[in-house]
GROMACS .gro file of C-alpha atoms in nm:
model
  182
    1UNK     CA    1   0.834  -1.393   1.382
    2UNK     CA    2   1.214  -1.382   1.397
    3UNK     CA    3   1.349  -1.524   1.744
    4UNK     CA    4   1.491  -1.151   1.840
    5UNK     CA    5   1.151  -1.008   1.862
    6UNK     CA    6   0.991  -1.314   2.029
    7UNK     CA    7   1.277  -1.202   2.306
    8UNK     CA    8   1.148  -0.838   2.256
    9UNK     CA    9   0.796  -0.920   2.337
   10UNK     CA   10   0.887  -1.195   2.609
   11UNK     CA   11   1.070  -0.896   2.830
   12UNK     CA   12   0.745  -0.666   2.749
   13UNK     CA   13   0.549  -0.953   2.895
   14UNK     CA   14   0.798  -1.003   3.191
   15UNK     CA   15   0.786  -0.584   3.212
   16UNK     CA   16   0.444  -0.489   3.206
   17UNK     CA   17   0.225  -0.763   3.331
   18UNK     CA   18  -0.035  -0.679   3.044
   19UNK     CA   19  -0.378  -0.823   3.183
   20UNK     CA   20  -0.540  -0.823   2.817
   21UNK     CA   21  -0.296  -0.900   2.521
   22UNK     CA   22  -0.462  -0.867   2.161
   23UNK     CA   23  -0.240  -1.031   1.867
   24UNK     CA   24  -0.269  -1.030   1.478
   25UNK     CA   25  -0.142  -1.293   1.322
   26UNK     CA   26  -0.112  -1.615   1.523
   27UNK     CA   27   0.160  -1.880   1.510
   28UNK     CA   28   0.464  -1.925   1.736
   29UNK     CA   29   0.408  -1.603   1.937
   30UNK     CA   30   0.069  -1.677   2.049
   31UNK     CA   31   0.234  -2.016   2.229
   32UNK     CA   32   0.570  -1.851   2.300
   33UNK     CA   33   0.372  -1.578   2.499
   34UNK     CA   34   0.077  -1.805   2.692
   35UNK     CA   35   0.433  -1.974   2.829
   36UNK     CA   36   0.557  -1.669   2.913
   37UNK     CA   37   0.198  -1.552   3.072
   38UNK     CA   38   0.193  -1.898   3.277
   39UNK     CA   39   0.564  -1.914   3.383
   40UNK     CA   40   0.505  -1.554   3.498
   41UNK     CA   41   0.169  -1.684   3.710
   42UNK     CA   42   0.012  -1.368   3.602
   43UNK     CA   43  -0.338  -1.323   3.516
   44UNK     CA   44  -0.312  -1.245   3.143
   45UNK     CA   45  -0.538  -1.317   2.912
   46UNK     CA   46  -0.479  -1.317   2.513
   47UNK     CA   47  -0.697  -1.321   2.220
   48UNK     CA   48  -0.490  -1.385   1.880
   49UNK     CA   49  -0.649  -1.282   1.505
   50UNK     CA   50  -0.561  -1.548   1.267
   51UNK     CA   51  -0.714  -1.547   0.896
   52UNK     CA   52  -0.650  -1.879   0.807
   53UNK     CA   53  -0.883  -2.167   0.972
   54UNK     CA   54  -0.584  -2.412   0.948
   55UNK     CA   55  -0.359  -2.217   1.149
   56UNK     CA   56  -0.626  -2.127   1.375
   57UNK     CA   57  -0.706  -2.472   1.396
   58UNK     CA   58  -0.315  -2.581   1.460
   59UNK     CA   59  -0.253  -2.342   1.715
   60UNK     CA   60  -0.565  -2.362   1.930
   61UNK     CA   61  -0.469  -2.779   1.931
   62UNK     CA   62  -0.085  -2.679   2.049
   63UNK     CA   63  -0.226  -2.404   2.285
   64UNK     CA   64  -0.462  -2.690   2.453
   65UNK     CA   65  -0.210  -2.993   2.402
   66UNK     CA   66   0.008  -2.752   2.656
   67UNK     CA   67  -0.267  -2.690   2.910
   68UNK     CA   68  -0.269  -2.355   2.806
   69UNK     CA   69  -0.622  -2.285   2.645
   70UNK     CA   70  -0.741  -2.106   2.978
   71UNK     CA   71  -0.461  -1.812   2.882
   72UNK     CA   72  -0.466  -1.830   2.530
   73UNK     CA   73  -0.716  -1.878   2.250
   74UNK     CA   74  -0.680  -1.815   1.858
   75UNK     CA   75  -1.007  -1.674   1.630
   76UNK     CA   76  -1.039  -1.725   1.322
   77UNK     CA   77  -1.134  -1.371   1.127
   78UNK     CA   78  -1.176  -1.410   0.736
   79UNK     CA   79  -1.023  -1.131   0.598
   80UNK     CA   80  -1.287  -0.860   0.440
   81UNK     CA   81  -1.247  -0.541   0.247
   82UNK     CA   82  -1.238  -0.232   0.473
   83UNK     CA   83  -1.257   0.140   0.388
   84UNK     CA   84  -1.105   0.394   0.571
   85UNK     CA   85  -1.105   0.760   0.589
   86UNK     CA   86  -0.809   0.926   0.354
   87UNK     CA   87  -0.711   0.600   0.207
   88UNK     CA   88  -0.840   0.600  -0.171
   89UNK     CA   89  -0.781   0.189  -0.199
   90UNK     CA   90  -0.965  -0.063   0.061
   91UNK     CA   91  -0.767  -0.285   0.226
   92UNK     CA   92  -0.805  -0.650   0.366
   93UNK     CA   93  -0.876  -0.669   0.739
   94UNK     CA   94  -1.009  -0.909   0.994
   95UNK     CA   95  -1.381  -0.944   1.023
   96UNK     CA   96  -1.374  -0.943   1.430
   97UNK     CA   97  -1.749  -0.975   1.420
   98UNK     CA   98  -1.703  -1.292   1.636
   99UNK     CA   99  -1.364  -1.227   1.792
  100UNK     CA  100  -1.417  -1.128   2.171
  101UNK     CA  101  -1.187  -0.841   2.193
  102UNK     CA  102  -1.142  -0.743   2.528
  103UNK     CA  103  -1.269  -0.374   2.622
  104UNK     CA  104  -0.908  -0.279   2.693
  105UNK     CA  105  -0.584  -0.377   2.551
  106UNK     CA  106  -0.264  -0.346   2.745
  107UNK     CA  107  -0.059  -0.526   2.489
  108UNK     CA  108  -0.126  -0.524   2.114
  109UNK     CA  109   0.078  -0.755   1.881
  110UNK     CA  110   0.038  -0.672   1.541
  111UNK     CA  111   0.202  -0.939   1.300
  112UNK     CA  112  -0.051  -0.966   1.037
  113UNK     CA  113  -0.209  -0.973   0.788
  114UNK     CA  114   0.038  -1.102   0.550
  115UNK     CA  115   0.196  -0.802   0.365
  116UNK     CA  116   0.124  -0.999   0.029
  117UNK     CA  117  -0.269  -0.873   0.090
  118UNK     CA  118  -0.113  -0.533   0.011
  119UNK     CA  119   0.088  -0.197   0.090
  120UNK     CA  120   0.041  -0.122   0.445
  121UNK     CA  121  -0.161  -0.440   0.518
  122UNK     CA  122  -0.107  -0.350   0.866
  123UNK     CA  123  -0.279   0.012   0.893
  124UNK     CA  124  -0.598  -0.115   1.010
  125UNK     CA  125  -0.498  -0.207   1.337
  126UNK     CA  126  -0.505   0.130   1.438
  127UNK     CA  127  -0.865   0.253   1.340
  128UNK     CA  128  -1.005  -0.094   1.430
  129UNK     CA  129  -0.804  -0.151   1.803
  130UNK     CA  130  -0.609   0.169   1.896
  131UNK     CA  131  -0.961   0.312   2.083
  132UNK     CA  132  -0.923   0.033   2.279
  133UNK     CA  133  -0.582   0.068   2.433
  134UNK     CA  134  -0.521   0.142   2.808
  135UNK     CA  135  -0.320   0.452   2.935
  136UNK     CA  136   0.033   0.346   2.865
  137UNK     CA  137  -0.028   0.004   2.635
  138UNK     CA  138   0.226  -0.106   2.429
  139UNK     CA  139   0.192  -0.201   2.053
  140UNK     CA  140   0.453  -0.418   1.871
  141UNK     CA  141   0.440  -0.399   1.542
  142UNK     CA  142   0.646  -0.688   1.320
  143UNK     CA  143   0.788  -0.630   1.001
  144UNK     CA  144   0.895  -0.237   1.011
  145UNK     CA  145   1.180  -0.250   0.785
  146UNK     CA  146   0.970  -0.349   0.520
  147UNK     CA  147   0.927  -0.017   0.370
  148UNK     CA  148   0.519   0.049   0.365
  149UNK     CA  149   0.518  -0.090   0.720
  150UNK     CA  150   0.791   0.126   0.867
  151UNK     CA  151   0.582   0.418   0.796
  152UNK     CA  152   0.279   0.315   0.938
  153UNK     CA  153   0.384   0.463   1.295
  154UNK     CA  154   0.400   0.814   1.137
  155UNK     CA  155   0.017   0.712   1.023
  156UNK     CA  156  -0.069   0.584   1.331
  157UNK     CA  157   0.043   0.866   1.493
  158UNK     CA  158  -0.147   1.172   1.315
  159UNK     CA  159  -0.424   0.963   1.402
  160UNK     CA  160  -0.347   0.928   1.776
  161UNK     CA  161  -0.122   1.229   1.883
  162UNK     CA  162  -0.059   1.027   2.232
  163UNK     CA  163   0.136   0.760   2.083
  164UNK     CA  164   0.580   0.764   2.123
  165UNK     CA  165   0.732   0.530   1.943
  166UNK     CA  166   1.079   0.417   1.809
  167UNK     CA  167   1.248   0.123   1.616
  168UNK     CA  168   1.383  -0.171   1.761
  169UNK     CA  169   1.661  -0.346   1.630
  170UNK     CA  170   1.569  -0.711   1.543
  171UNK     CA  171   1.617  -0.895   1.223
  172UNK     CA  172   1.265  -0.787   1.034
  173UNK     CA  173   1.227  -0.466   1.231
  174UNK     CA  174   0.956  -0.355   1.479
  175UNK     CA  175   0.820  -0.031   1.612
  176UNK     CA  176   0.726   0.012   1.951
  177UNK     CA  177   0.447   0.256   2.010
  178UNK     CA  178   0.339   0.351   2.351
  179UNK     CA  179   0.047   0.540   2.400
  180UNK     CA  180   0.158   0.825   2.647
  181UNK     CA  181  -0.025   0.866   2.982
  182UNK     CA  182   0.036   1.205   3.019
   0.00000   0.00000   0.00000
């Protein structure tokens, strides 16, 4: 993640308090927001997605090298092909068969998987974790001027009418979707 939206995310944090924060794609931002989470003395708890076992690994060690393991913890989910509705091609997703994901998300970072793994890499995150989100939750998603991922909010949102969104202006792009609570 590009400092700008580590910013962006730190003032969501600071904003909204989110008591369960979900993240794909650990690294930097899981340890930049368990500071934010403890600085703020707020009872947040955040589960991070990771693919790789080595990064996983890496930022589990930092997390509990900081005394932050109680707020933060990283789970390692191989990536699997997943079929969804309308889509003709599977795509690679997390296998969150052992990944406590909390019953509902106030926060949802989604910075992964890697775009290499194919066009909107990212689109999953909706049919797997959107059901989850809490009356007014906030979704980040990384990467949105990269042209298959800057579309996915249009996606997203045929799926789940609720959702407003818009683009914020950081170096890579992100959308922020809110899920109405109207």
């Amino acid at each position: 993640m590009s400092p700008d939206i580590l910013v962006l995310i730190a003032e969501l944090i600071e904003r909204l308090r989110p008591s369960n924060i979900v993240e794909c794609g650990a690294g930097t931002s899981t340890i930049t927001m368990a500071l934010i989470a403890r600085k703020e003395a707020a009872n947040i708890r955040i589960v991070s997605i990771e693919d790789s076992a080595a990064i996983a690994a890496s930022v589990n060690a930092e997390l509990a090298a900081r005394n932050l393991s109680s707020i933060a913890a990283v789970y390692h989910a191989p990536l699997v092909k997943r079929a969804y509705e309308g889509w003709h091609e599977p795509f690679l997703w997390y296998d969150l068969a052992n990944v406590p994901i909390p019953p509902t998300i106030n926060l949802l970072v989604v910075d992964g998987p890697h775009g290499k793994t194919g066009p909107y890499a990212r689109y999953p995150a909706g049919p797997e974790l959107f059901s989850r989100l809490d009356q007014g939750a906030t979704v980040v998603l990384d990467d949105a001027a990269r042209q298959h991922e800057g579309e996915l909010p249009l996606y997203w949102q045929q799926q789940y009418p609720a959702l407003r969104w818009h683009f914020a202006r950081v170096e890579k792009g992100a959308a922020v979707l809110t899920l109405a609570t109207d």
